[in-house]
PDB file of C-alpha atoms in Angstrom:
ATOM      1  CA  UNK A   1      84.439  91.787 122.766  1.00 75.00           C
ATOM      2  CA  UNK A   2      86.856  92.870 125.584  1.00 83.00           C
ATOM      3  CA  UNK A   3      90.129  94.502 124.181  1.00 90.00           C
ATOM      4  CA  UNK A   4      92.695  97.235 125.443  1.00 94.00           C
ATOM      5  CA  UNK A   5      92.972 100.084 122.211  1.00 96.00           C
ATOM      6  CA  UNK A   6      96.202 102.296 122.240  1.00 97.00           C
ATOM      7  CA  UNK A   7      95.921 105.326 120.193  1.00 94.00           C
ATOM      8  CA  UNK A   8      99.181 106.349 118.202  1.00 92.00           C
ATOM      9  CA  UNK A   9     101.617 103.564 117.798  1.00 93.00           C
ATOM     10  CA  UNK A  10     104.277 106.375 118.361  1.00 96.00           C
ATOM     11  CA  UNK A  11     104.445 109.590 120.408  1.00 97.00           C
ATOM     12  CA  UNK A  12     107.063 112.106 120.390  1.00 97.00           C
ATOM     13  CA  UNK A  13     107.012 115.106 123.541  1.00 97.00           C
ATOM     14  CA  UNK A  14     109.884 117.510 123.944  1.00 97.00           C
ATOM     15  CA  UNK A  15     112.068 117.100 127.426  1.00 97.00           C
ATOM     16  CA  UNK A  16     109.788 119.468 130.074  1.00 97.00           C
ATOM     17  CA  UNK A  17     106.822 118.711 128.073  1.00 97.00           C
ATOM     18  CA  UNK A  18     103.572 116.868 129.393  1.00 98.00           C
ATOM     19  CA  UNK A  19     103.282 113.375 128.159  1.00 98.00           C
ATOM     20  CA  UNK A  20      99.666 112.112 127.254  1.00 98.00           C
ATOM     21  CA  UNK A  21      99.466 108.168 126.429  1.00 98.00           C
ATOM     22  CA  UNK A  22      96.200 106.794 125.479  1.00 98.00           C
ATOM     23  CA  UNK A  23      94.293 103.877 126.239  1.00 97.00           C
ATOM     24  CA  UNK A  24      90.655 103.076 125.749  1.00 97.00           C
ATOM     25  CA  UNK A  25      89.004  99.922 126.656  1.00 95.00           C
ATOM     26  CA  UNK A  26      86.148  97.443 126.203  1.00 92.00           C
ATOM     27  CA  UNK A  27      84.872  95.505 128.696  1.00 87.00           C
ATOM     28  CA  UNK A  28      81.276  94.641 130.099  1.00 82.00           C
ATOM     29  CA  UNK A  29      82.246  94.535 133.551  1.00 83.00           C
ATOM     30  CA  UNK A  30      84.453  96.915 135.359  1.00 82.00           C
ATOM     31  CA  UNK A  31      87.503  96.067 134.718  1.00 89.00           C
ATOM     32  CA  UNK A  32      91.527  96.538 136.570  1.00 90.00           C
ATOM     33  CA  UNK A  33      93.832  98.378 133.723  1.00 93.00           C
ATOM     34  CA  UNK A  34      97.234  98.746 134.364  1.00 94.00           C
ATOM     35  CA  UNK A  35     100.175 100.625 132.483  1.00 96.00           C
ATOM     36  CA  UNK A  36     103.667  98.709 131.964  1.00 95.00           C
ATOM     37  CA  UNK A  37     106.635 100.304 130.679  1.00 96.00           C
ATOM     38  CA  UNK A  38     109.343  98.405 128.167  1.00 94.00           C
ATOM     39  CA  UNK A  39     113.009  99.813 128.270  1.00 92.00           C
ATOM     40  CA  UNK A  40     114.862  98.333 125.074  1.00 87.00           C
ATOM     41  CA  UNK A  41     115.760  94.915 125.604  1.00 81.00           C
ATOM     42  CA  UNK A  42     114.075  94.360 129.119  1.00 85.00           C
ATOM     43  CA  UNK A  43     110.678  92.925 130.341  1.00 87.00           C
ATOM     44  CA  UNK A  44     108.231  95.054 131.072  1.00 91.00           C
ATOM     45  CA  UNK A  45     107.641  96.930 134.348  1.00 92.00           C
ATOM     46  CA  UNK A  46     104.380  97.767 136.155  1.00 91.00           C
ATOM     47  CA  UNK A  47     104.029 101.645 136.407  1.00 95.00           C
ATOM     48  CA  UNK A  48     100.463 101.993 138.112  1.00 94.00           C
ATOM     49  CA  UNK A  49      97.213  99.650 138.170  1.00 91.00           C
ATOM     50  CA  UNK A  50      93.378 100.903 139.057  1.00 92.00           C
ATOM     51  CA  UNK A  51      91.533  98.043 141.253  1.00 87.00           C
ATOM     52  CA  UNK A  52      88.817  99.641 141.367  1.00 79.00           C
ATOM     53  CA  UNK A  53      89.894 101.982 144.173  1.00 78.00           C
ATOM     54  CA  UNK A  54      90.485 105.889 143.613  1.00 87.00           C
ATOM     55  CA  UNK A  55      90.031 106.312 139.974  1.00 91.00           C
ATOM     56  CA  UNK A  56      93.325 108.764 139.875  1.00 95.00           C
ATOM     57  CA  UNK A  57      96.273 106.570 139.970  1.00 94.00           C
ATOM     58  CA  UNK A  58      99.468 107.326 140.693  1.00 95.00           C
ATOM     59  CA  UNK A  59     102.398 105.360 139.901  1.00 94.00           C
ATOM     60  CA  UNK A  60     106.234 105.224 139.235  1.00 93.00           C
ATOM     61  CA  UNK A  61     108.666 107.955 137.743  1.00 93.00           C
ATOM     62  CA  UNK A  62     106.004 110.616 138.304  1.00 96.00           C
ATOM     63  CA  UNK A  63     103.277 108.837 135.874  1.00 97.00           C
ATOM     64  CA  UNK A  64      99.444 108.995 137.006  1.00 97.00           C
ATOM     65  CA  UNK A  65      96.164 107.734 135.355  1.00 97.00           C
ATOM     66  CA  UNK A  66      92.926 108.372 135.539  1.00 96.00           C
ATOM     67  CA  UNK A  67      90.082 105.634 135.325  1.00 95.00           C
ATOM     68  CA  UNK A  68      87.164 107.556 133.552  1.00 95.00           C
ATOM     69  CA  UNK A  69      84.181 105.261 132.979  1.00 92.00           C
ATOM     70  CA  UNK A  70      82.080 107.749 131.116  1.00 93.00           C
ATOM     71  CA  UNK A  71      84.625 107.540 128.793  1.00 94.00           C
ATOM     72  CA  UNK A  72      86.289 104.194 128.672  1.00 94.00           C
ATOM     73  CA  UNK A  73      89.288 105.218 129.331  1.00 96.00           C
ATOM     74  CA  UNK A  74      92.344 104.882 130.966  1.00 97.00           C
ATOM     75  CA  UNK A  75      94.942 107.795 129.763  1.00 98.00           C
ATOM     76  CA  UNK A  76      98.456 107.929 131.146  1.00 98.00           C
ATOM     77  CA  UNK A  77      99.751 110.872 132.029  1.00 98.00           C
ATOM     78  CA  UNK A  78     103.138 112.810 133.181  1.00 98.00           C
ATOM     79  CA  UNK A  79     103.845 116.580 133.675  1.00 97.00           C
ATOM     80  CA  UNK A  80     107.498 117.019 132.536  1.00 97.00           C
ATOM     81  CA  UNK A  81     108.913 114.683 130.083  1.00 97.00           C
ATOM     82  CA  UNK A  82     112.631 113.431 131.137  1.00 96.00           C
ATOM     83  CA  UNK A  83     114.706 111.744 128.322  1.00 96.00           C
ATOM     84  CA  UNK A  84     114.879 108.429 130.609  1.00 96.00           C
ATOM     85  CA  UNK A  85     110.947 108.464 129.555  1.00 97.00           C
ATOM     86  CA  UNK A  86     111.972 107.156 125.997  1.00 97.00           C
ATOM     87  CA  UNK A  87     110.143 103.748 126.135  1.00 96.00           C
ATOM     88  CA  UNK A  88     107.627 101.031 124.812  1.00 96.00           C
ATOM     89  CA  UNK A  89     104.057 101.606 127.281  1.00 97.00           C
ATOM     90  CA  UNK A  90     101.478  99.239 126.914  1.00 96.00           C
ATOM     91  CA  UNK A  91      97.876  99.460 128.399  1.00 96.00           C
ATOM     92  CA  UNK A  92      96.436  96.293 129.777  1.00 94.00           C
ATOM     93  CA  UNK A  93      93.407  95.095 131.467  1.00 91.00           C
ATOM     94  CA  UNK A  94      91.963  92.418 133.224  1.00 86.00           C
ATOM     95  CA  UNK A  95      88.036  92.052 132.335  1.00 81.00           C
ATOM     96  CA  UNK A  96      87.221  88.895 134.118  1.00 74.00           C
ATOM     97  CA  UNK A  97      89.227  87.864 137.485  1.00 65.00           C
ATOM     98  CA  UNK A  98      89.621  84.150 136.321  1.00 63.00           C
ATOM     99  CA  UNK A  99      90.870  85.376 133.028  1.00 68.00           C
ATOM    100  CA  UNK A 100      93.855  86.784 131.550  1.00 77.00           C
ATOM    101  CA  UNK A 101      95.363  90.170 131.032  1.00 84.00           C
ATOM    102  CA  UNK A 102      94.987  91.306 127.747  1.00 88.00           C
ATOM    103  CA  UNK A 103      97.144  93.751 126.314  1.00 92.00           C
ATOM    104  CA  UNK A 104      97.268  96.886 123.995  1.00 94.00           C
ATOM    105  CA  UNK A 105      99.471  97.038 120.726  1.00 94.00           C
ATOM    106  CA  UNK A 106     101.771  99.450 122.550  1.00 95.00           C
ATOM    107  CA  UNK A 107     102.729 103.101 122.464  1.00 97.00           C
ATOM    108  CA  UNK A 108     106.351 103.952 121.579  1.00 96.00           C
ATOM    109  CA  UNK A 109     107.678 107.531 123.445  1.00 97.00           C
ATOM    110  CA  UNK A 110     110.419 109.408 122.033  1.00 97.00           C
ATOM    111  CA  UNK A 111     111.916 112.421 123.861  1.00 97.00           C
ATOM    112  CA  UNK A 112     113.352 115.243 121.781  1.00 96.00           C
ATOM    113  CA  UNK A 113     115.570 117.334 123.330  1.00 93.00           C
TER     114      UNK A 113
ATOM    115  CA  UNK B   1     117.073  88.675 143.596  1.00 66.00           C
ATOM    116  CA  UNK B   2     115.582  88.579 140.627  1.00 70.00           C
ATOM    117  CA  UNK B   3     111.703  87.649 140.677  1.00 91.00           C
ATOM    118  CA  UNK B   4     111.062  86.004 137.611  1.00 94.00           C
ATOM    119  CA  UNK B   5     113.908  84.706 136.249  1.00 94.00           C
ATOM    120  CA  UNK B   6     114.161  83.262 132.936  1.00 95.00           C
ATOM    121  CA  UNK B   7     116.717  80.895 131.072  1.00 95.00           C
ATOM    122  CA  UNK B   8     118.965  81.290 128.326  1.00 96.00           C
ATOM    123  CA  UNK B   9     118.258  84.936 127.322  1.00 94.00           C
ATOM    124  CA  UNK B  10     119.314  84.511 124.281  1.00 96.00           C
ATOM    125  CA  UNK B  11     118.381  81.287 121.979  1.00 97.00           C
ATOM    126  CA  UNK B  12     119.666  80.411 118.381  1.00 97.00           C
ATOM    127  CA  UNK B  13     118.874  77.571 116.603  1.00 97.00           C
ATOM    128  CA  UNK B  14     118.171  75.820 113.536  1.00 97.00           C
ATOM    129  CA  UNK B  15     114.929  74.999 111.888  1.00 97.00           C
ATOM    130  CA  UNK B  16     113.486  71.562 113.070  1.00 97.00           C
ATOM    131  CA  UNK B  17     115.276  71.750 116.395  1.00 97.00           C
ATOM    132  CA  UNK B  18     113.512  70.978 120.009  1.00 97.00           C
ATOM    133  CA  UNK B  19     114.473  73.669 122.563  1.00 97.00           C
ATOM    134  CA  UNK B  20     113.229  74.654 126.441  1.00 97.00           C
ATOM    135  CA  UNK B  21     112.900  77.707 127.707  1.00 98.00           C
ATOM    136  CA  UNK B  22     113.014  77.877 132.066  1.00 97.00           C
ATOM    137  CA  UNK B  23     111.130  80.546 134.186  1.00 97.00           C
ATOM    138  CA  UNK B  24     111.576  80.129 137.968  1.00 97.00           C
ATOM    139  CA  UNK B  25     110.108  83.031 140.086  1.00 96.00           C
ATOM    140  CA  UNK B  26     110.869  83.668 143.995  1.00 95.00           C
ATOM    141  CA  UNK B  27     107.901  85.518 144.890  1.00 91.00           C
ATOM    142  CA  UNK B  28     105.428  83.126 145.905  1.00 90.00           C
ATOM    143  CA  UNK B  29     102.850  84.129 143.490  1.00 90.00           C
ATOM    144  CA  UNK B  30     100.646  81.026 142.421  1.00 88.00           C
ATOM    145  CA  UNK B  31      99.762  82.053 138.841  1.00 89.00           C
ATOM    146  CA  UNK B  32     102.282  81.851 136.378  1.00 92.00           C
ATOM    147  CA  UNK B  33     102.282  82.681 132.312  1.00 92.00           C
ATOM    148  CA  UNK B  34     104.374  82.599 129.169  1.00 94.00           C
ATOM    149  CA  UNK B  35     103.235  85.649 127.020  1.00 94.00           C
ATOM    150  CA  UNK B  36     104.748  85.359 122.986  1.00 95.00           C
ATOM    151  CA  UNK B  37     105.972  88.888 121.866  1.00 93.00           C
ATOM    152  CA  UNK B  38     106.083  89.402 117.989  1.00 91.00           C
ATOM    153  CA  UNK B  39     108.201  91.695 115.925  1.00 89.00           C
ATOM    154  CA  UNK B  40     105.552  94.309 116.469  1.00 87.00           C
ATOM    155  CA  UNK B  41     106.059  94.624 120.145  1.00 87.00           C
ATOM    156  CA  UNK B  42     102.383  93.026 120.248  1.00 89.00           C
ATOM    157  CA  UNK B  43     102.192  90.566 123.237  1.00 91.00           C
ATOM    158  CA  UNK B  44      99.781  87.723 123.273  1.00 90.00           C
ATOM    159  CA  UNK B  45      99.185  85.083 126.299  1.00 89.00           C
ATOM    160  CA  UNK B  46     100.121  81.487 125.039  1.00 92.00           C
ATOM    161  CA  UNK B  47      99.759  79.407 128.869  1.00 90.00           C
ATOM    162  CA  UNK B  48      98.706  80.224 132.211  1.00 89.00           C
ATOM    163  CA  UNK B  49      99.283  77.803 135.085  1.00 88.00           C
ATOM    164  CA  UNK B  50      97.746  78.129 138.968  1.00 85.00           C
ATOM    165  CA  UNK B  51      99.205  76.109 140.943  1.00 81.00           C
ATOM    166  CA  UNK B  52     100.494  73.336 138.825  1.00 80.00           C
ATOM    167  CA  UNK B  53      97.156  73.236 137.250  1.00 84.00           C
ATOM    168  CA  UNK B  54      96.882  74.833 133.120  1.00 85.00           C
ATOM    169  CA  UNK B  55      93.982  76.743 133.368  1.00 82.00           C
ATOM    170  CA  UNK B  56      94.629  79.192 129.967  1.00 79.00           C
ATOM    171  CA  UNK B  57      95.723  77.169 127.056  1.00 79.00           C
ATOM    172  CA  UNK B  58      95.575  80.080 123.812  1.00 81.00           C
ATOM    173  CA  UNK B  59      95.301  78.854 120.112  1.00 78.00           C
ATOM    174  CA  UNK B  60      99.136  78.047 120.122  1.00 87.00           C
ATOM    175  CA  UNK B  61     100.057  74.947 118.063  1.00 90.00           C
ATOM    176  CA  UNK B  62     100.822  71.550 119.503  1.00 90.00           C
ATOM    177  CA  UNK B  63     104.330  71.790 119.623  1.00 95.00           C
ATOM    178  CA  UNK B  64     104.646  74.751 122.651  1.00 95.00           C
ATOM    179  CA  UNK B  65     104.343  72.195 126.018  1.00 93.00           C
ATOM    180  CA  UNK B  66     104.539  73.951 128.964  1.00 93.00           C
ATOM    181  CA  UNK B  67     105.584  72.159 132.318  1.00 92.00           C
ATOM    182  CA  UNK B  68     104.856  73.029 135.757  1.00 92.00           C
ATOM    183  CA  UNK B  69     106.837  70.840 137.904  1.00 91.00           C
ATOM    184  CA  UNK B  70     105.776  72.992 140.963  1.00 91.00           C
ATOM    185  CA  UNK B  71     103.950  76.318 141.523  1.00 88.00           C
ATOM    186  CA  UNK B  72     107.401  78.570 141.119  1.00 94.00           C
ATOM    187  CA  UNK B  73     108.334  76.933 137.857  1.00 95.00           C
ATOM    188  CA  UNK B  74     106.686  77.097 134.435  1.00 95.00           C
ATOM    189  CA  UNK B  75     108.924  76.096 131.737  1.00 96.00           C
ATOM    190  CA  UNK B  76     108.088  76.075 127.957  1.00 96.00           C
ATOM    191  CA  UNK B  77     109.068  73.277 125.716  1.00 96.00           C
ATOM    192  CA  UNK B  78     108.810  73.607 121.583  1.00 96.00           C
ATOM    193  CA  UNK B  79     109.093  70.592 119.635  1.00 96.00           C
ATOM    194  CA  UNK B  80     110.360  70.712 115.599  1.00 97.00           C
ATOM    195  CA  UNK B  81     111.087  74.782 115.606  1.00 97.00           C
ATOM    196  CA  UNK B  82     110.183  76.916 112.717  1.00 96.00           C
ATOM    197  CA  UNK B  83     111.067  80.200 111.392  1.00 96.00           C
ATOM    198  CA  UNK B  84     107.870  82.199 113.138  1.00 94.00           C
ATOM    199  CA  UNK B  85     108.577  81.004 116.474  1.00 96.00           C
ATOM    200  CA  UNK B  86     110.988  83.638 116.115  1.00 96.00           C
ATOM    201  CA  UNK B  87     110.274  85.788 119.034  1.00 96.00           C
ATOM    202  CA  UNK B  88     110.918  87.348 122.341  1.00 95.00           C
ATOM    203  CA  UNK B  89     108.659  85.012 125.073  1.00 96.00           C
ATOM    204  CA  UNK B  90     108.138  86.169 128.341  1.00 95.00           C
ATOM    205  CA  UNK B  91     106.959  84.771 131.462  1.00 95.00           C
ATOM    206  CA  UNK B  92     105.225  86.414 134.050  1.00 93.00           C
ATOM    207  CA  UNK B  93     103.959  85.274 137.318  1.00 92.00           C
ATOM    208  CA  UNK B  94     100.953  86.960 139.682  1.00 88.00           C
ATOM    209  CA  UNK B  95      99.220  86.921 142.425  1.00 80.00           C
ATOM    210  CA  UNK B  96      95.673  86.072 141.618  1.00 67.00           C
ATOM    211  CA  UNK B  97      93.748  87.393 144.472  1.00 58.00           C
ATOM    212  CA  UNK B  98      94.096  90.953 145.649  1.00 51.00           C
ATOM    213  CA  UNK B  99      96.676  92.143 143.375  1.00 58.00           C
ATOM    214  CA  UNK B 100      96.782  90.844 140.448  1.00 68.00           C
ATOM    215  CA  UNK B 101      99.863  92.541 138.743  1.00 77.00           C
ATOM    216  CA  UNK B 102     101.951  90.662 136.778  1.00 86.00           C
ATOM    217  CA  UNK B 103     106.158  90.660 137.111  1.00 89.00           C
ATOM    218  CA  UNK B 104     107.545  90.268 134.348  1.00 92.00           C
ATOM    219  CA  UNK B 105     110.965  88.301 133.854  1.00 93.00           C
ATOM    220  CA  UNK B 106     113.066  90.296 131.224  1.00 91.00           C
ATOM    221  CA  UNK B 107     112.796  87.618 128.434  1.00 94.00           C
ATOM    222  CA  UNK B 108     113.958  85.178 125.871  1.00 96.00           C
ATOM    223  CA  UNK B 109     115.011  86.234 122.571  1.00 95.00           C
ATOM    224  CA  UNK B 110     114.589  82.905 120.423  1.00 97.00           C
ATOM    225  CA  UNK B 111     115.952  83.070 117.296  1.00 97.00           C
ATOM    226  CA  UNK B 112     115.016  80.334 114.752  1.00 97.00           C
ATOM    227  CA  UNK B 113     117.758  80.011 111.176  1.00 96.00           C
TER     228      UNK B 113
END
């Protein structure tokens, strides 16, 4: 079955710390994944997408991915944690062009200062 | 401009009540969606229109219509409203060939008393 798996419901990085989000996926094709980002009380914002193009990704606010196939993954990554980090992230991917995008449960990010 | 635009953004009502939710977006995109997000953040698809044309219809019950009057409009109608519609519904429109990213409008809290 095709489905988007977020590891740890909640994360918590100290400010200046690297922040590691992570995604797996399922999907018997190759598939597009893309990271959004939730502030409190907004919709959510598209941070980076792989198409299938360079498998290292970079997006918005410093964030990158990396596509890793071996692995089926799709980890999201960011060098220095900044308080304005402290979000909702969900994972997402599209398995089948004529289908929908399905998405992960959702990874909440706390800062600590 | 806003993209995806959605009306009201807030929504209170009583039990048994029929309410509409608009989404307009200005991007020229011909896929739109209405996603359903629960108390648990988790986001599930409910409709996806192309064009005018439903072509994803999820295992939502009878009383959640959506309307497409034209390819920048998808608007969601609920009929007799109960307690666990209680959510935050988004729509989301995209492009679906070449890009396939969806933009998000920043929601509609529905509250149902």
């Amino acid at each position: 079955a095709q489905s988007v798996t977020q590891l740890g419901s909640h994360v918590s990085v100290s400010e200046g710390a690297l922040v590691l989000l992570r995604c797996n996926y399922s999907s018997s094709v190759p598939p597009y994944l893309f990271w959004y980002v939730q502030y409190p009380n907004q919709g959510l914002q598209l941070l980076l997408k792989y198409t299938s193009a360079a498998t290292l990704v970079k997006g918005i606010n410093g964030f990158e991915a990396e596509f890793k196939k071996s692995e089926t993954s799709f980890h999201l990554t960011k060098p220095s944690a900044h308080m304005s980090d402290a979000a909702e992230y969900f994972c997402a991917g599209l398995m089948n062009r004529d289908d929908k995008i399905i998405f992960g449960k959702g990874t909440r990010l706390h800062i600590l200062p | 401009d806003t993209a995806v635009s959605q009306t009201p953004k807030y929504l209170v009502t009583q039990m048994g009540n029929d309410k509409s939710i608009k989404c307009e977006q200005n991007l020229g995109h011909d896929t739109m969606y209405w996603y359903k997000q629960d108390s648990k953040k988790f986001l599930k698809i409910m409709f996806s229109y192309n064009n005018k044309e439903l072509i994803i219809n999820e295992t939502v019950p009878n009383r959640f219509s959506p309307k497409s009057p034209d390819k920048a409009h998808l608007n969601l109608h609920i009929n007799s409203l109960e307690l666990g519609d209680s959510a935050v519904y988004f729509c989301a429109s995209s492009q679906r060939t070449g890009d396939y990213g969806y933009t998000f409008g920043s929601g509609t809290r529905l509250t149902v008393v």
